[in-house]
Coordinates of C-alpha atoms in Angstrom, one line a residue:
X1 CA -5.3 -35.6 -12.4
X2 CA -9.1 -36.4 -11.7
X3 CA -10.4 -34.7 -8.2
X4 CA -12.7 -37.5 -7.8
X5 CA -12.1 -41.0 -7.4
X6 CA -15.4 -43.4 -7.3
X7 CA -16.8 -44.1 -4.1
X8 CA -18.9 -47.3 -3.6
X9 CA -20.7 -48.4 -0.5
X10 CA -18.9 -51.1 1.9
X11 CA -20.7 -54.1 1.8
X12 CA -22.8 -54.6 5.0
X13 CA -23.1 -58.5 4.5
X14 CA -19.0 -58.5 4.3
X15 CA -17.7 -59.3 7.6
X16 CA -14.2 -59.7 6.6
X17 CA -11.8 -57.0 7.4
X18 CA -12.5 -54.0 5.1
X19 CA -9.1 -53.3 4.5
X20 CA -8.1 -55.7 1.5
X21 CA -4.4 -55.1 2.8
X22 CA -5.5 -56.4 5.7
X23 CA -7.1 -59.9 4.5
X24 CA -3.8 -60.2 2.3
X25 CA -1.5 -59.3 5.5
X26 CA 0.8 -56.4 3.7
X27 CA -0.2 -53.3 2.0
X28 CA -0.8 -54.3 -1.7
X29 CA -2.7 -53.1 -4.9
X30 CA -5.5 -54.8 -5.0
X31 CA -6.6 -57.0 -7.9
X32 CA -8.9 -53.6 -9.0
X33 CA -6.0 -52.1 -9.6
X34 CA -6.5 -49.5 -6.6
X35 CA -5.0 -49.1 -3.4
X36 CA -6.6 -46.2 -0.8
X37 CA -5.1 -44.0 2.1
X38 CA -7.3 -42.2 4.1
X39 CA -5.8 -39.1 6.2
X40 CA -7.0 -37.9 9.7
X41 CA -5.4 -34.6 10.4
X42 CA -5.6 -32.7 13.6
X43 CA -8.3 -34.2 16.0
X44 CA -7.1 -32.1 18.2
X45 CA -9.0 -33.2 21.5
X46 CA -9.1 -34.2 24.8
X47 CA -10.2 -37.5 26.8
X48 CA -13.8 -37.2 25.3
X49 CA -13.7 -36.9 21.7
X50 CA -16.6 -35.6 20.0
X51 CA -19.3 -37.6 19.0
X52 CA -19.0 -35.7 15.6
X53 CA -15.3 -36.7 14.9
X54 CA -16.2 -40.4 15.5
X55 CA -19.3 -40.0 13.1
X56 CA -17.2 -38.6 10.4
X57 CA -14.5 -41.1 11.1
X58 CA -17.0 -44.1 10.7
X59 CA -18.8 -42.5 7.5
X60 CA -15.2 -42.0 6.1
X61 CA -14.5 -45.3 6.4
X62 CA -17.4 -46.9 5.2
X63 CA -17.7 -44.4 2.1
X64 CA -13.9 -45.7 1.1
X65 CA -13.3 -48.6 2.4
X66 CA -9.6 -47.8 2.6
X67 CA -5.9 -50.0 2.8
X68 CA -4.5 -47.7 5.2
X69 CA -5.5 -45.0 7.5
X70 CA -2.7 -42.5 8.5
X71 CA -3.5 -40.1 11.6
X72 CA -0.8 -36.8 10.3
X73 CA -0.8 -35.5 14.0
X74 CA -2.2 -33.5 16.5
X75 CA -4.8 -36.4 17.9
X76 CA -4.1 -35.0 21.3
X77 CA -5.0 -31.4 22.3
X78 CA -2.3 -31.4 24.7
X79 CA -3.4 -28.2 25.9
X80 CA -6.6 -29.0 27.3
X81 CA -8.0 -28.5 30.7
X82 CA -7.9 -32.4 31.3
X83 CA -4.1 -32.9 31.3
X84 CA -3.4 -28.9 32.6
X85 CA -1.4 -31.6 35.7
X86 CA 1.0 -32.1 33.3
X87 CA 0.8 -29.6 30.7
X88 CA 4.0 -28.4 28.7
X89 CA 4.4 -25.4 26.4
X90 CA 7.5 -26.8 25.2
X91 CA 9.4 -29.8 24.7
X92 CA 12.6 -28.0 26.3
X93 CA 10.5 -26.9 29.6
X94 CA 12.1 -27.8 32.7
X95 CA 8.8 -27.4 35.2
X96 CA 8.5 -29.9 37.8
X97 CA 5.6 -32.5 36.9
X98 CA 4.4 -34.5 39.1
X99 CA 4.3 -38.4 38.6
X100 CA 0.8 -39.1 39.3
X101 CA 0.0 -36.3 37.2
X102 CA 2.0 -37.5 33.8
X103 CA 0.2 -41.4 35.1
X104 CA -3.5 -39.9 35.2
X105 CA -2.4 -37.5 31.2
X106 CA -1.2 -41.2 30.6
X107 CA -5.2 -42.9 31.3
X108 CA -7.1 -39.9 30.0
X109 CA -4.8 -39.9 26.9
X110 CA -5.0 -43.7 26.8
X111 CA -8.7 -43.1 26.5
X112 CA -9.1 -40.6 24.0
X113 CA -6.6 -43.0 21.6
X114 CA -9.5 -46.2 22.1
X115 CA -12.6 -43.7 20.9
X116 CA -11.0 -42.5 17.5
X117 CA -9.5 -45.3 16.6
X118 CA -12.3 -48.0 17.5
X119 CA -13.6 -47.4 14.4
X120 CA -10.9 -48.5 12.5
X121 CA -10.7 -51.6 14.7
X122 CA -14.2 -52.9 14.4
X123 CA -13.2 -52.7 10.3
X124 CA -10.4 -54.5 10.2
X125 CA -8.2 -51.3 9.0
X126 CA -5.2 -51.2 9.8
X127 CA -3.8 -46.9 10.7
X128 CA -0.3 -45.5 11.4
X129 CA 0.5 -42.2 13.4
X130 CA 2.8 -39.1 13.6
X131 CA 2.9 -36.1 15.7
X132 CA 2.8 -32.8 15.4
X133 CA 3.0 -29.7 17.9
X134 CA 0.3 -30.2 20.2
X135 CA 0.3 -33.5 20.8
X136 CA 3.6 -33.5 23.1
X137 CA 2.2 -31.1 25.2
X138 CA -0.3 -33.6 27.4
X139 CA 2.8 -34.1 29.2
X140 CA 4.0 -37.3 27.3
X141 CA 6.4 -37.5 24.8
X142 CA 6.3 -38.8 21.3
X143 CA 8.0 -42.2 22.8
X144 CA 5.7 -42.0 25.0
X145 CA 2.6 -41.8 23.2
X146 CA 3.9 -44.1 20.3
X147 CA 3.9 -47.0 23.0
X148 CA -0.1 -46.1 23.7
X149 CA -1.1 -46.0 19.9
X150 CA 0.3 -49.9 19.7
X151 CA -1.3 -51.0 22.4
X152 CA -4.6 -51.1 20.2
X153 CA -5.7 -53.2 17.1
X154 CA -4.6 -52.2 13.8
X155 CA -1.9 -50.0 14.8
X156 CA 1.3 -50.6 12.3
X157 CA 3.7 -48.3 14.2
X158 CA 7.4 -49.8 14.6
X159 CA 8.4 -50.1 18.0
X160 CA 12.0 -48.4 19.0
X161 CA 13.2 -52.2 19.8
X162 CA 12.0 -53.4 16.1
X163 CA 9.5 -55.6 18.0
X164 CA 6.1 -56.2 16.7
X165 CA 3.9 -53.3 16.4
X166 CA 0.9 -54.2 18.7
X167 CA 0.9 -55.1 21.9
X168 CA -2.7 -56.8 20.4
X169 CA -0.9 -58.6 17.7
X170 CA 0.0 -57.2 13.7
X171 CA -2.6 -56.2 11.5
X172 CA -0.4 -56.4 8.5
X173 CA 1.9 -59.6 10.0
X174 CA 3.7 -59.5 5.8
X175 CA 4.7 -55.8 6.0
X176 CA 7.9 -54.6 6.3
X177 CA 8.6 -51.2 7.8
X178 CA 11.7 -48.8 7.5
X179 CA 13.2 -46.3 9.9
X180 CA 15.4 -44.2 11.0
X181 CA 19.3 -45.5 11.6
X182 CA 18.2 -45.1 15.4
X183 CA 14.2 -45.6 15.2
X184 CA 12.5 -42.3 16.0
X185 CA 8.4 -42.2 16.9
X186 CA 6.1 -41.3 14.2
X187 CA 9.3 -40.9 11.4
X188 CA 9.2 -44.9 9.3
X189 CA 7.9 -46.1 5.7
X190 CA 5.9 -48.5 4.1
X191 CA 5.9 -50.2 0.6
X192 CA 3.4 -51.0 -1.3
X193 CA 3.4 -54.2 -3.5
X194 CA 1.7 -54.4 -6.9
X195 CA -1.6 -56.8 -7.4
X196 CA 0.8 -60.2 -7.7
X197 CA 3.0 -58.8 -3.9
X198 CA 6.1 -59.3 -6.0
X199 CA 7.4 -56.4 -5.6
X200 CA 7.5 -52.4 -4.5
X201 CA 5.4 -49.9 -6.3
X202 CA 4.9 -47.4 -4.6
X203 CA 6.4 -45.9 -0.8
X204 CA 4.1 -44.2 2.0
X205 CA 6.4 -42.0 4.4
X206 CA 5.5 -40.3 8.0
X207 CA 7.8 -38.1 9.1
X208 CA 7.5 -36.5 12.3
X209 CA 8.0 -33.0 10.7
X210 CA 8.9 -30.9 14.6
X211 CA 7.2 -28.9 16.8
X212 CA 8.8 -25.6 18.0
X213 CA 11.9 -24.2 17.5
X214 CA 14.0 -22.4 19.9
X215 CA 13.4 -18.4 19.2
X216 CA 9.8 -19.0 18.0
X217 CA 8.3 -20.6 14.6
X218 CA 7.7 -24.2 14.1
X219 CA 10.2 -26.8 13.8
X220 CA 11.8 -29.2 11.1
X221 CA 12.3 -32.8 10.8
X222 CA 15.1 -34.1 13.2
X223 CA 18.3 -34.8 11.0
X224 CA 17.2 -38.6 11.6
X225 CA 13.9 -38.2 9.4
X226 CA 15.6 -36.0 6.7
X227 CA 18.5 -38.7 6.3
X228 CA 15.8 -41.5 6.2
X229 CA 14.1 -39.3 3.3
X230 CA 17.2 -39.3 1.7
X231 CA 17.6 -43.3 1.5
X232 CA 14.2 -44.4 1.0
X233 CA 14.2 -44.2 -2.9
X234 CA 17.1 -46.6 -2.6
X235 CA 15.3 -49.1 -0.1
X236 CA 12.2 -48.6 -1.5
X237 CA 12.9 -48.6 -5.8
X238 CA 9.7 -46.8 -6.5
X239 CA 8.2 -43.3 -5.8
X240 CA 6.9 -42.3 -2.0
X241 CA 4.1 -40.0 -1.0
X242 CA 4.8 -38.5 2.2
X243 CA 2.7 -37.9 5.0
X244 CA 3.3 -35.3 7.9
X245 CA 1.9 -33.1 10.4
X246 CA 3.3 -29.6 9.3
X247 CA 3.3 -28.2 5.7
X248 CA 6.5 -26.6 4.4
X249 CA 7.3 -23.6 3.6
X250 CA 7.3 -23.9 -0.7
X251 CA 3.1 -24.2 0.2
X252 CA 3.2 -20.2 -0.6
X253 CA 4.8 -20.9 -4.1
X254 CA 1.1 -22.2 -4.6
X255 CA -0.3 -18.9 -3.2
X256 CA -0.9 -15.7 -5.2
X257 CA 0.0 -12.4 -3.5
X258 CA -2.7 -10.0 -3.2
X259 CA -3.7 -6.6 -1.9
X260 CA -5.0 -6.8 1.6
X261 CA -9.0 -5.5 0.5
X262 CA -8.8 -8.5 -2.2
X263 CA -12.0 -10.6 -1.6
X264 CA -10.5 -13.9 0.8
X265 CA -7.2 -13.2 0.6
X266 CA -5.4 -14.3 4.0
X267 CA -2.7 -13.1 6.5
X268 CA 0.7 -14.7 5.8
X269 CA 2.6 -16.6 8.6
X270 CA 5.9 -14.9 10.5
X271 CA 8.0 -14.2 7.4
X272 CA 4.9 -14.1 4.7
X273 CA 3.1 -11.6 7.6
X274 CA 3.5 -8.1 5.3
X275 CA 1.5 -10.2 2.3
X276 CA -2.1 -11.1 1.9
X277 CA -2.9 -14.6 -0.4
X278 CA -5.0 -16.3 -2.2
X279 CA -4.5 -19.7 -3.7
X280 CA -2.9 -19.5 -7.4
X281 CA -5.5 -21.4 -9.9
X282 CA -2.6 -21.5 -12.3
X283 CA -1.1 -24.0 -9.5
X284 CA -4.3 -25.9 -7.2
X285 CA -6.5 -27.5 -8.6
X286 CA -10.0 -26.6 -9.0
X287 CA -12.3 -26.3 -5.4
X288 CA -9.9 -25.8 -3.0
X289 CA -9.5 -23.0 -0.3
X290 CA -7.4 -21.0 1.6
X291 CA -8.8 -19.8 5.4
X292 CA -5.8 -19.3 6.9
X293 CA -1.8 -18.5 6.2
X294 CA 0.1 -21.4 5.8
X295 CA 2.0 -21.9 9.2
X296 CA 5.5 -23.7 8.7
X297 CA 8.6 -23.0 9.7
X298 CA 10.6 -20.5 8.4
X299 CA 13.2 -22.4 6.4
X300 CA 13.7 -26.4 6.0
X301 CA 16.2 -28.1 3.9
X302 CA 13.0 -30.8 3.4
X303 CA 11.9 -29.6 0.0
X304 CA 14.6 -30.1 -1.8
X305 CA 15.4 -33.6 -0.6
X306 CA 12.3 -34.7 -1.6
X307 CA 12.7 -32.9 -5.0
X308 CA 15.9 -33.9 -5.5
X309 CA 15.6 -37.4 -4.9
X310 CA 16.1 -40.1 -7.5
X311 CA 15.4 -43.4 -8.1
X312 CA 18.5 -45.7 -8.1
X313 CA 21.6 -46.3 -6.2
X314 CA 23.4 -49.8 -5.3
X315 CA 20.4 -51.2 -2.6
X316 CA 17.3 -51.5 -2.6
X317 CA 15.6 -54.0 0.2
X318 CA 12.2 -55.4 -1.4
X319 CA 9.5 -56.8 0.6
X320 CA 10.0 -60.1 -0.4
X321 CA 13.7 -60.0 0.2
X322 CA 15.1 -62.1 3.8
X323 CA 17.1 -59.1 4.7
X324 CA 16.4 -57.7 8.0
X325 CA 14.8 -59.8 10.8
X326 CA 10.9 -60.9 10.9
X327 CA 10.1 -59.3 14.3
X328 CA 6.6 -60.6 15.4
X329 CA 5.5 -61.2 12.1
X330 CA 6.9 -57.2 10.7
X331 CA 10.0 -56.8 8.8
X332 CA 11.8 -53.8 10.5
X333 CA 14.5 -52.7 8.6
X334 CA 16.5 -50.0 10.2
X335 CA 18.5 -47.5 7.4
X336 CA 21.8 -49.0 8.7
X337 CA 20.9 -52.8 8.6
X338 CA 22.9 -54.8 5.7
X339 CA 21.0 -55.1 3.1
X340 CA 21.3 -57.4 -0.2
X341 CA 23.1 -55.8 -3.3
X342 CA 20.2 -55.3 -5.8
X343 CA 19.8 -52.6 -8.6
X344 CA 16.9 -50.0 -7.2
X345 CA 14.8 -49.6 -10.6
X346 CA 11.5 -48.4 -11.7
X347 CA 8.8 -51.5 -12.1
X348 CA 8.3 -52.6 -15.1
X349 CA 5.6 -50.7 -16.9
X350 CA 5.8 -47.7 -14.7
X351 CA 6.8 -44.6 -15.9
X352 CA 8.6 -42.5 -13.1
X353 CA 10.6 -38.9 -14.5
X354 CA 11.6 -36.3 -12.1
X355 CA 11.6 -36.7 -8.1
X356 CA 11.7 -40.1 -6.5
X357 CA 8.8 -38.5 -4.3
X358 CA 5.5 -37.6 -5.1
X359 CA 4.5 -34.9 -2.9
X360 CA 3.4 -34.1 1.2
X361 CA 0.2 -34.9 2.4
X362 CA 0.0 -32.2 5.7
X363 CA -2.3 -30.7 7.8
X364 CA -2.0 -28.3 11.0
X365 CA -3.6 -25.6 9.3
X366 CA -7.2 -25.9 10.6
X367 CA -8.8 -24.1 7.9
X368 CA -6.8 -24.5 4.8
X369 CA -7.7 -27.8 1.9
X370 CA -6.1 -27.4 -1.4
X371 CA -4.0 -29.4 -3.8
X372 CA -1.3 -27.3 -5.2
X373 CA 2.2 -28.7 -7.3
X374 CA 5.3 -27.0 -7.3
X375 CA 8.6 -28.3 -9.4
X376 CA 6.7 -31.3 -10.1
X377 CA 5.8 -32.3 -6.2
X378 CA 1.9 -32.1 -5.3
X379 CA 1.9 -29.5 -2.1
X380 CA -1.4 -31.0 -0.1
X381 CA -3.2 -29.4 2.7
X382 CA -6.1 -31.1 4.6
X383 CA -8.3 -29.6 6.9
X384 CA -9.3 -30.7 10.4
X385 CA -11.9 -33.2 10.7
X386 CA -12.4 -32.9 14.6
X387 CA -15.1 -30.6 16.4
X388 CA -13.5 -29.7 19.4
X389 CA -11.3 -27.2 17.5
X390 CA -11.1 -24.5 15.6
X391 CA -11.6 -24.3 11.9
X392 CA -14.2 -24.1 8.7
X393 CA -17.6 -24.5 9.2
X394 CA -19.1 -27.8 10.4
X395 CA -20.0 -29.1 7.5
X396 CA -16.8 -28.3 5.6
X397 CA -15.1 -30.6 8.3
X398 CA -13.5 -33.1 6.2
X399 CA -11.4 -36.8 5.8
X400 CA -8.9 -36.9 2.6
X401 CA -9.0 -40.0 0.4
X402 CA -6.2 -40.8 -1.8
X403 CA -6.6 -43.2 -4.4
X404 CA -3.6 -44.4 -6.4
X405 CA -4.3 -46.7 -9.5
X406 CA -1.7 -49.2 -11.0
X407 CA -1.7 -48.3 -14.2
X408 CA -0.3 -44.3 -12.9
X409 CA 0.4 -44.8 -9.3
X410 CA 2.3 -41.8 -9.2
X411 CA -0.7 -39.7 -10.2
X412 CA -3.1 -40.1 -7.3
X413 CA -6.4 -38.6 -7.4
X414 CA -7.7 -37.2 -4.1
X415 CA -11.0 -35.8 -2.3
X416 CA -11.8 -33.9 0.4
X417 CA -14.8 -36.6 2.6
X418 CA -16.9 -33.9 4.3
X419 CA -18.8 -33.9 7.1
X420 CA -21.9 -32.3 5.4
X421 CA -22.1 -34.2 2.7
X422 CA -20.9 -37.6 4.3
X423 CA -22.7 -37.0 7.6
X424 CA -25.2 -34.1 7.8
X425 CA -25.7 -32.2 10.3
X426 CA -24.1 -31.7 13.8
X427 CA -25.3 -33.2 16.9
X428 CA -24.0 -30.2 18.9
X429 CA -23.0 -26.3 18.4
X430 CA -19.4 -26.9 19.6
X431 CA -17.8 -26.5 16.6
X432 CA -16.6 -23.2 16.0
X433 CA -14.7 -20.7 13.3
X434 CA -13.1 -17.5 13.9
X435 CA -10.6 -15.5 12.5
X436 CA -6.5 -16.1 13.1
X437 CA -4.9 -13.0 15.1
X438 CA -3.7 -10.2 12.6
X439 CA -0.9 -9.0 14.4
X440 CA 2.5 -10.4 14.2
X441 CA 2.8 -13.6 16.5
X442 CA 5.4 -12.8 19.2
X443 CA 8.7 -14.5 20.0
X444 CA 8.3 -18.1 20.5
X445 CA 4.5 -18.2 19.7
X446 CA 2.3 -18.9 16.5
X447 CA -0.9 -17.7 15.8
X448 CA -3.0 -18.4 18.9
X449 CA -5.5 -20.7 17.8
X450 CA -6.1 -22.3 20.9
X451 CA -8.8 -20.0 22.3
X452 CA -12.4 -18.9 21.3
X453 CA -12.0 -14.7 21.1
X454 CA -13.8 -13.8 24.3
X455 CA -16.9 -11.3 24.0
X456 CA -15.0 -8.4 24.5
X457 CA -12.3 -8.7 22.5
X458 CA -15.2 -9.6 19.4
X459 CA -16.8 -6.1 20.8
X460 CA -13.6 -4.4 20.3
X461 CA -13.1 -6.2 17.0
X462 CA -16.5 -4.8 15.8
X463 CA -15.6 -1.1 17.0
X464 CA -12.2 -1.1 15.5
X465 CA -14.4 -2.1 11.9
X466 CA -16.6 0.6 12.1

């Protein structure tokens, strides 16, 4: 697998949307033979979002000129100062919130959703969202916050009802979209036709992968989402890349263990804590890195779904097939809806062994952007690309593009788009890096990344070194 697909400048004399999915109303192959995701991961900001995001954003757009853009969660810093009204650690906390508190999180949130994604809208590119653990914690639930995201242009998120996906009108008005039995926020897929839209090639998934769990850790994908991952290679008939907010825990069977002194070699995460890492060559590819331990929970069945997985079965629901109903222009096929009796096969001229998935496309861990491949699924970490967070220098900052080509869709070539090479420099010193805690996170926490280590306790770092 190349690292690096070609990059050519958008066309400023083009005023057509930039998304070819876009112009040909579903997401589709393109006559090149290419079809491009870009992923956001982890924002992570409040109502003003920094002019830096936005700039990498646009320059990521207009480098790539991509089908889709997926946002894999944490947009919302929902523990910021702004929505501190309506704060919630936890999904199960039972504080009292006041109303007008949760309606001004719902304008400052409402906000922050129309600066990082105008980009996309004044390009005619159509994005999806999912969640991740910070983003609840505004005060607003998923639910919530799913019906914000489709109240602006491009958004391809399926409503709960099945109804069309923006409030604004459909960006892709030929798609159709898949979901859960019982329609969960940020948890749905989308095919992908070949050049000719005759039928499925390929299958993009976001799955809301949790938050916390109950007795500390992160969470797991609600039975919903795992269920939905189960039945997609039947719906679908071709191979799926999945996108989501949390990496799993096989992303250390990509790690090497080391001794603690070894030059970059990184904490592990709750049950990996008594090892030090470094990413395996035999098992990344070539110029990634490792800045943090990877953070999932401690055990998910999700793996071996995904590597288990097949393509076949009795159904399969193509895009061109009248099954479902045409909501608002989207197909929105529910896992339970009848669907015609077809035989789910490979396209013609595609060669598809092993899994009926491809890999996870995650993010959460700030610091970490690698491509690793374990039993035959690529492991992908992306880095943040906002600057009101934590994580690797400025410039290292980044977008991921993933290019899949017709002739070997399921062997996508990907590249980190960062901000120093994209972009430049800064316009502020707000961006910042430090170090995750050493000791072992206590019960119900994770590593607190949330705050920049105050003088003293850097002063008392540097004594403790000497």
């Amino acid at each position: 697998m190349s690292s690096k697909p070609r990059i050519k400048p958008a066309n400023a004399q083009d005023d057509r949307p930039v998304s070819i999915s876009a112009r040909l109303g579903r997401l589709q192959f393109h006559h090149s033979g290419k079809f491009r995701v870009l992923q956001l991961a982890d924002i992570q900001d409040g109502p003003k979002v920094s002019k830096d995001t936005i700039r990498l954003i646009e320059a990521s757009l207009d480098a790539t000129r991509p089908d889709l853009v997926i946002f894999t969660g944490n947009q919302i810093a929902g523990y910021d100062t702004a929505f501190e009204g309506s704060f919630r650690k936890r999904r199960w906390s039972e504080e009292p919130v006041r109303a007008s508190a949760v309606e001004r999180t719902r304008e400052l949130v409402r906000k922050a959703i129309g600066q990082f994604t105008a980009p996309m809208a004044e390009r005619g590119i159509p994005w999806a969202v999912t969640y991740g653990n910070h983003d609840f914690q505004c005060g607003l639930d998923n639910s919530a916050l799913d019906a914000l995201y489709r109240e602006f242009p491009g958004c391809v998120n399926p409503s709960r009802e099945g109804k069309r996906t923006s409030s604004v009108g459909s960006p892709l008005p030929e798609q159709t979209v898949y979901t859960c039995a019982t329609p969960e926020p940020g948890t749905f897929a989308l095919p992908v036709h070949n050049e000719d839209g005759t039928r499925n090639v390929l299958g993009l998934a976001l799955i809301d992968s949790g938050d916390y769990a109950h007795g500390g850790g992160f969470g797991t994908p609600s039975a919903g989402a795992l269920d939905l991952l189960r039945r997609l290679p039947r719906l679908i008939g071709a191979k799926t890349m999945v996108f989501q907010h949390m990496p799993l825990p096989e992303y250390y069977q990509v790690l090497k263990p080391v001794e603690a002194k070894t030059a970059f070699a990184m904490q592990g995460y709750r049950a990996h804590a008594e090892t030090y890492y470094v990413l395996d060559d035999a098992k990344t590819q070539p110029g990634g890195y490792l800045g943090e331990g990877i953070s999932c929970p401690d055990q998910s069945e999700e793996f071996a779904i995904l590597r288990d997985a097949r393509i076949g079965g009795d159904r399969q629901v193509d895009g061109d097939s009248s099954v479902g109903e045409n909501l608002g222009g989207d197909r929105h096929i529910n896992c339970d809806s009848d669907a015609e009796k077809v035989e789910a096969k490979v396209p013609d001229g595609i060669e598809a062994k092993g899994s009926a998935y491809i890999g996870v496309v995650a993010g959460h861990d700030h610091r970490n952007g690698f491509v690793g491949e374990y039993e035959g699924l690529l492991l992908i970490a992306t880095p943040t690309c906002g600057f009101n967070t934590y994580g690797p220098a400025p410039a290292k900052r980044a977008a991921r593009l993933i290019e899949f080509d017709i002739r070997h869709p399921y062997e996508p070539r990907t590249q980190l788009l960062e901000f120093g090479e994209l972009v430049g420099k800064p316009s502020s010193k707000k961006a910042y890096t430090y170090a995750v805690n050493q000791a072992t996170p206590g019960e119900g926490e994770g590593d607190d990344l949330l705050r920049k280590p105050s003088l003293w306790s850097r002063i008392k770092a540097l004594l403790r070194g000497r």
